[in-house]
Amino acid sequence: DAKTTQPPSMDCAEGRAANLPCNHSTISGNEYVYWYRQIHSQGPQYIIHGLKNNETNEMASLIITEDRKSSTLILPHATLRDTAVYYCIVPGEAGTALIFGKGTTLSVSS
Amino acid sequence: EAGVTQFPSHSVIEKGQTVTLRCDPISGHDNLYWYRRVMGKEIKFLLHFVKESKQDESGMPNNRFLAERTGGTYSTLKVQPAELEDSGVYFCASSKLTGVTNTEAFFGQGTRLTVV
């Protein structure tokens, strides 16, 4: 699996955009970048994934740099309920298990 | 469509006893994964089933842990005998088998195991 590096924590004001960075400089050409989050002690929740193009869904946007060595998860209008640990993961081969690192603890405050 | 379901949601057992956790994946998902989160630590991968076969069990801590997935549907994770350090939240996840790219994995709400 490609190693990922994330800041341990970030703060964001409610209603503002939260931009969570991730470095994955050893990513190979056919490896996807996945983002998950864990709210409190719930099961991890899938957010979004991408290969090389920017992606957007109802939860977030994913911006991947042209060299694919880093990406940014964007929560456009963060709410208090977005307070969670966010994980950037590059799983490797199809079907292989997700390996969770320490992630980024995002704290959204009013 | 039902999500990944885990039973029980909580279990408190004494050291030396046996506990069996169950996971029902999303119907049609051939990949099934077990994870564990010990308090204060990262979520740790335990093992991966593809249908009824163990694809990767490199994360299983020791031979007190036995996972099965007979028939390729639900899975069980048995801890026998349980030790204090086995306490934590056990998560199960499932995903479709594509063979080409990864697909998103869906997680259950976990089983909180407390060994006293």
Coordinates of C-alpha atoms in Angstrom, one line a residue:
Chain A
D1 CA 0.0 0.0 0.0
A2 CA 1.2 3.5 -0.7
K3 CA 2.0 5.4 2.5
T4 CA -0.1 8.4 3.3
T5 CA 0.7 11.4 5.5
Q6 CA -1.9 13.6 7.1
P7 CA -1.8 16.4 9.7
P8 CA -2.9 15.0 13.1
S9 CA -5.5 17.7 13.7
M10 CA -7.3 20.6 12.1
D11 CA -9.9 23.1 13.3
C12 CA -12.7 24.6 11.2
A13 CA -15.5 27.1 11.9
E14 CA -19.0 25.9 11.3
G15 CA -20.2 27.0 7.9
R16 CA -16.7 27.4 6.5
A17 CA -15.0 25.0 4.1
A18 CA -12.8 22.4 5.6
N19 CA -9.8 21.5 3.5
L20 CA -8.0 18.3 4.6
P21 CA -4.7 17.6 2.9
C22 CA -3.0 14.2 2.3
N23 CA 0.4 13.3 0.9
H24 CA 0.8 10.0 -1.0
S25 CA 4.0 10.6 -2.9
T26 CA 4.6 6.8 -3.5
I27 CA 1.3 6.2 -5.2
S28 CA 1.4 4.2 -8.4
G29 CA -0.4 4.9 -11.6
N30 CA -3.4 2.7 -11.1
E31 CA -4.0 3.2 -7.3
Y32 CA -7.0 5.1 -6.1
V33 CA -7.2 7.5 -3.2
Y34 CA -10.0 6.8 -0.8
W35 CA -11.3 9.0 2.1
Y36 CA -13.2 7.6 5.1
R37 CA -14.2 9.2 8.4
Q38 CA -15.0 7.9 11.8
I39 CA -17.5 9.9 13.8
H40 CA -16.9 9.2 17.5
S41 CA -16.9 5.4 17.9
Q42 CA -19.2 4.6 15.0
G43 CA -18.1 2.4 12.1
P44 CA -15.9 4.2 9.5
Q45 CA -17.9 5.8 6.8
Y46 CA -16.9 6.0 3.1
I47 CA -16.7 9.6 1.8
I48 CA -15.2 9.7 -1.7
H49 CA -12.5 8.2 -3.9
G50 CA -10.7 9.1 -7.0
L51 CA -7.9 8.2 -9.4
K52 CA -6.7 11.3 -11.2
N53 CA -9.7 13.5 -11.9
N54 CA -11.3 15.7 -9.3
E55 CA -14.4 14.1 -7.9
T56 CA -17.5 15.5 -6.2
N57 CA -20.4 13.9 -4.5
E58 CA -23.1 14.9 -2.0
M59 CA -20.7 14.8 0.9
A60 CA -17.4 16.3 -0.4
S61 CA -15.0 17.1 -3.2
L62 CA -11.7 15.5 -3.8
I63 CA -8.9 17.4 -5.5
I64 CA -6.0 15.3 -6.7
T65 CA -2.8 17.1 -7.9
E66 CA -1.7 16.5 -11.5
D67 CA 1.3 14.4 -10.3
R68 CA -1.1 12.5 -8.0
K69 CA 1.3 12.8 -5.1
S70 CA -1.2 14.6 -2.9
S71 CA -4.9 15.3 -2.6
T72 CA -7.3 17.5 -0.6
L73 CA -10.7 16.6 0.7
I74 CA -13.0 19.5 0.8
L75 CA -16.1 19.7 3.0
P76 CA -17.7 22.8 1.5
H77 CA -19.8 23.9 4.4
A78 CA -18.6 22.1 7.6
T79 CA -21.2 21.5 10.3
L80 CA -20.7 20.3 13.9
R81 CA -21.7 16.8 12.8
D82 CA -18.6 16.7 10.5
T83 CA -16.4 16.6 13.6
A84 CA -14.6 13.2 13.1
V85 CA -11.3 11.5 12.3
Y86 CA -10.7 11.6 8.6
Y87 CA -8.6 9.0 6.9
C88 CA -6.8 9.2 3.5
I89 CA -6.1 5.7 2.3
V90 CA -4.5 4.2 -0.8
P91 CA -5.5 0.5 -0.7
G92 CA -3.3 -0.8 -3.5
E93 CA -4.5 -3.9 -5.4
A94 CA -8.2 -4.4 -6.0
G95 CA -9.9 -5.9 -3.0
T96 CA -7.0 -5.5 -0.6
A97 CA -7.9 -4.3 2.9
L98 CA -8.0 -0.7 3.9
I99 CA -5.1 0.1 6.2
F100 CA -6.0 2.9 8.6
G101 CA -3.3 5.3 9.9
K102 CA -3.8 8.0 12.5
G103 CA -5.8 10.2 10.2
T104 CA -6.7 13.9 10.8
T105 CA -9.0 14.8 13.7
L106 CA -11.2 17.6 12.4
S107 CA -12.9 19.7 15.0
V108 CA -15.7 21.9 13.8
S109 CA -16.8 24.6 16.2
S110 CA -19.6 27.2 16.2
Chain B
E1 CA -30.9 -2.2 1.2
A2 CA -29.7 -3.4 4.6
G3 CA -26.2 -2.3 5.6
V4 CA -23.5 -4.4 7.3
T5 CA -25.0 -5.7 10.5
Q6 CA -23.0 -6.9 13.5
F7 CA -24.1 -8.8 16.6
P8 CA -24.0 -8.3 19.5
S9 CA -23.5 -4.5 19.8
H10 CA -21.9 -5.0 23.2
S11 CA -20.5 -7.9 25.0
V12 CA -18.9 -8.1 28.5
I13 CA -17.2 -11.4 29.4
E14 CA -14.8 -12.6 31.9
K15 CA -11.2 -13.4 31.1
G16 CA -11.0 -17.0 30.0
Q17 CA -14.4 -17.1 28.5
T18 CA -15.4 -17.5 24.9
V19 CA -17.1 -14.9 22.8
T20 CA -18.4 -15.2 19.2
L21 CA -19.0 -12.1 17.1
R22 CA -21.1 -12.2 14.0
C23 CA -21.1 -10.1 10.9
D24 CA -23.8 -10.0 8.2
P25 CA -22.3 -8.3 5.1
I26 CA -24.4 -6.5 2.5
S27 CA -26.0 -9.0 0.2
G28 CA -23.8 -9.7 -2.9
H29 CA -20.6 -8.5 -1.3
D30 CA -17.9 -11.1 -1.6
N31 CA -15.2 -9.2 0.2
L32 CA -15.6 -9.2 4.0
Y33 CA -13.1 -7.7 6.4
W34 CA -12.6 -7.7 10.1
Y35 CA -11.0 -4.8 12.0
R36 CA -10.4 -4.0 15.6
R37 CA -9.9 -0.7 17.4
V38 CA -8.4 -0.9 20.9
M39 CA -8.9 2.3 23.0
G40 CA -6.4 5.0 22.1
K41 CA -5.0 3.1 19.1
E42 CA -5.6 3.0 15.4
I43 CA -8.1 0.9 13.6
K44 CA -6.2 -2.4 12.9
F45 CA -6.9 -4.8 10.1
L46 CA -7.4 -8.4 11.2
L47 CA -8.4 -10.5 8.2
H48 CA -10.0 -10.5 4.8
F49 CA -12.4 -13.1 3.2
V50 CA -13.2 -13.4 -0.4
K51 CA -16.4 -15.4 -0.4
E52 CA -15.6 -18.3 2.0
S53 CA -11.8 -18.2 1.5
K54 CA -9.4 -16.4 3.8
Q55 CA -7.5 -14.0 1.4
D56 CA -5.4 -12.4 4.1
E57 CA -5.2 -13.2 7.8
S58 CA -2.0 -11.4 8.5
G59 CA -3.6 -9.1 11.0
M60 CA -4.9 -11.8 13.3
P61 CA -3.2 -11.3 16.7
N62 CA -2.8 -15.0 17.7
N63 CA -4.4 -18.4 17.6
R64 CA -7.0 -17.5 20.2
F65 CA -8.9 -15.8 17.3
L66 CA -10.7 -17.9 14.8
A67 CA -12.7 -16.4 11.9
E68 CA -15.1 -18.4 9.7
R69 CA -17.3 -17.6 6.7
T70 CA -19.0 -20.8 5.8
G71 CA -21.0 -20.5 2.6
G72 CA -19.6 -17.1 1.9
T73 CA -22.4 -15.3 3.6
Y74 CA -22.1 -14.2 7.2
S75 CA -18.9 -14.4 9.2
T76 CA -18.1 -15.2 12.8
L77 CA -15.1 -14.2 14.8
K78 CA -14.5 -16.3 17.9
V79 CA -12.1 -15.4 20.7
Q80 CA -11.2 -18.3 22.9
P81 CA -10.1 -17.9 25.6
A82 CA -10.5 -14.1 25.9
E83 CA -7.8 -12.0 27.5
L84 CA -8.0 -8.5 28.9
E85 CA -6.1 -7.1 25.9
D86 CA -8.8 -8.3 23.6
S87 CA -11.1 -5.5 24.7
G88 CA -12.0 -3.1 22.0
V89 CA -14.4 -2.4 19.2
Y90 CA -14.5 -5.0 16.4
F91 CA -15.7 -3.7 13.1
C92 CA -16.7 -5.7 10.1
A93 CA -16.8 -4.3 6.5
S94 CA -17.9 -5.6 3.1
S95 CA -17.4 -4.6 -0.5
K96 CA -18.1 -5.9 -3.9
L97 CA -15.6 -8.0 -5.7
T98 CA -14.6 -6.4 -9.0
G99 CA -11.1 -7.7 -9.6
V100 CA -10.1 -4.5 -11.3
T101 CA -10.4 -1.6 -9.0
N102 CA -11.3 -1.2 -5.4
T103 CA -14.9 -0.3 -4.5
E104 CA -16.0 1.4 -1.4
A105 CA -16.2 -0.7 1.7
F106 CA -19.2 -0.4 4.0
F107 CA -18.7 -0.8 7.7
G108 CA -20.9 -2.1 10.4
Q109 CA -21.5 -0.2 13.7
G110 CA -19.1 -2.6 15.5
T111 CA -19.2 -4.8 18.5
R112 CA -17.8 -3.4 21.7
L113 CA -16.1 -6.2 23.6
T114 CA -15.1 -5.7 27.2
V115 CA -13.1 -8.5 28.9
V116 CA -13.0 -8.1 32.7

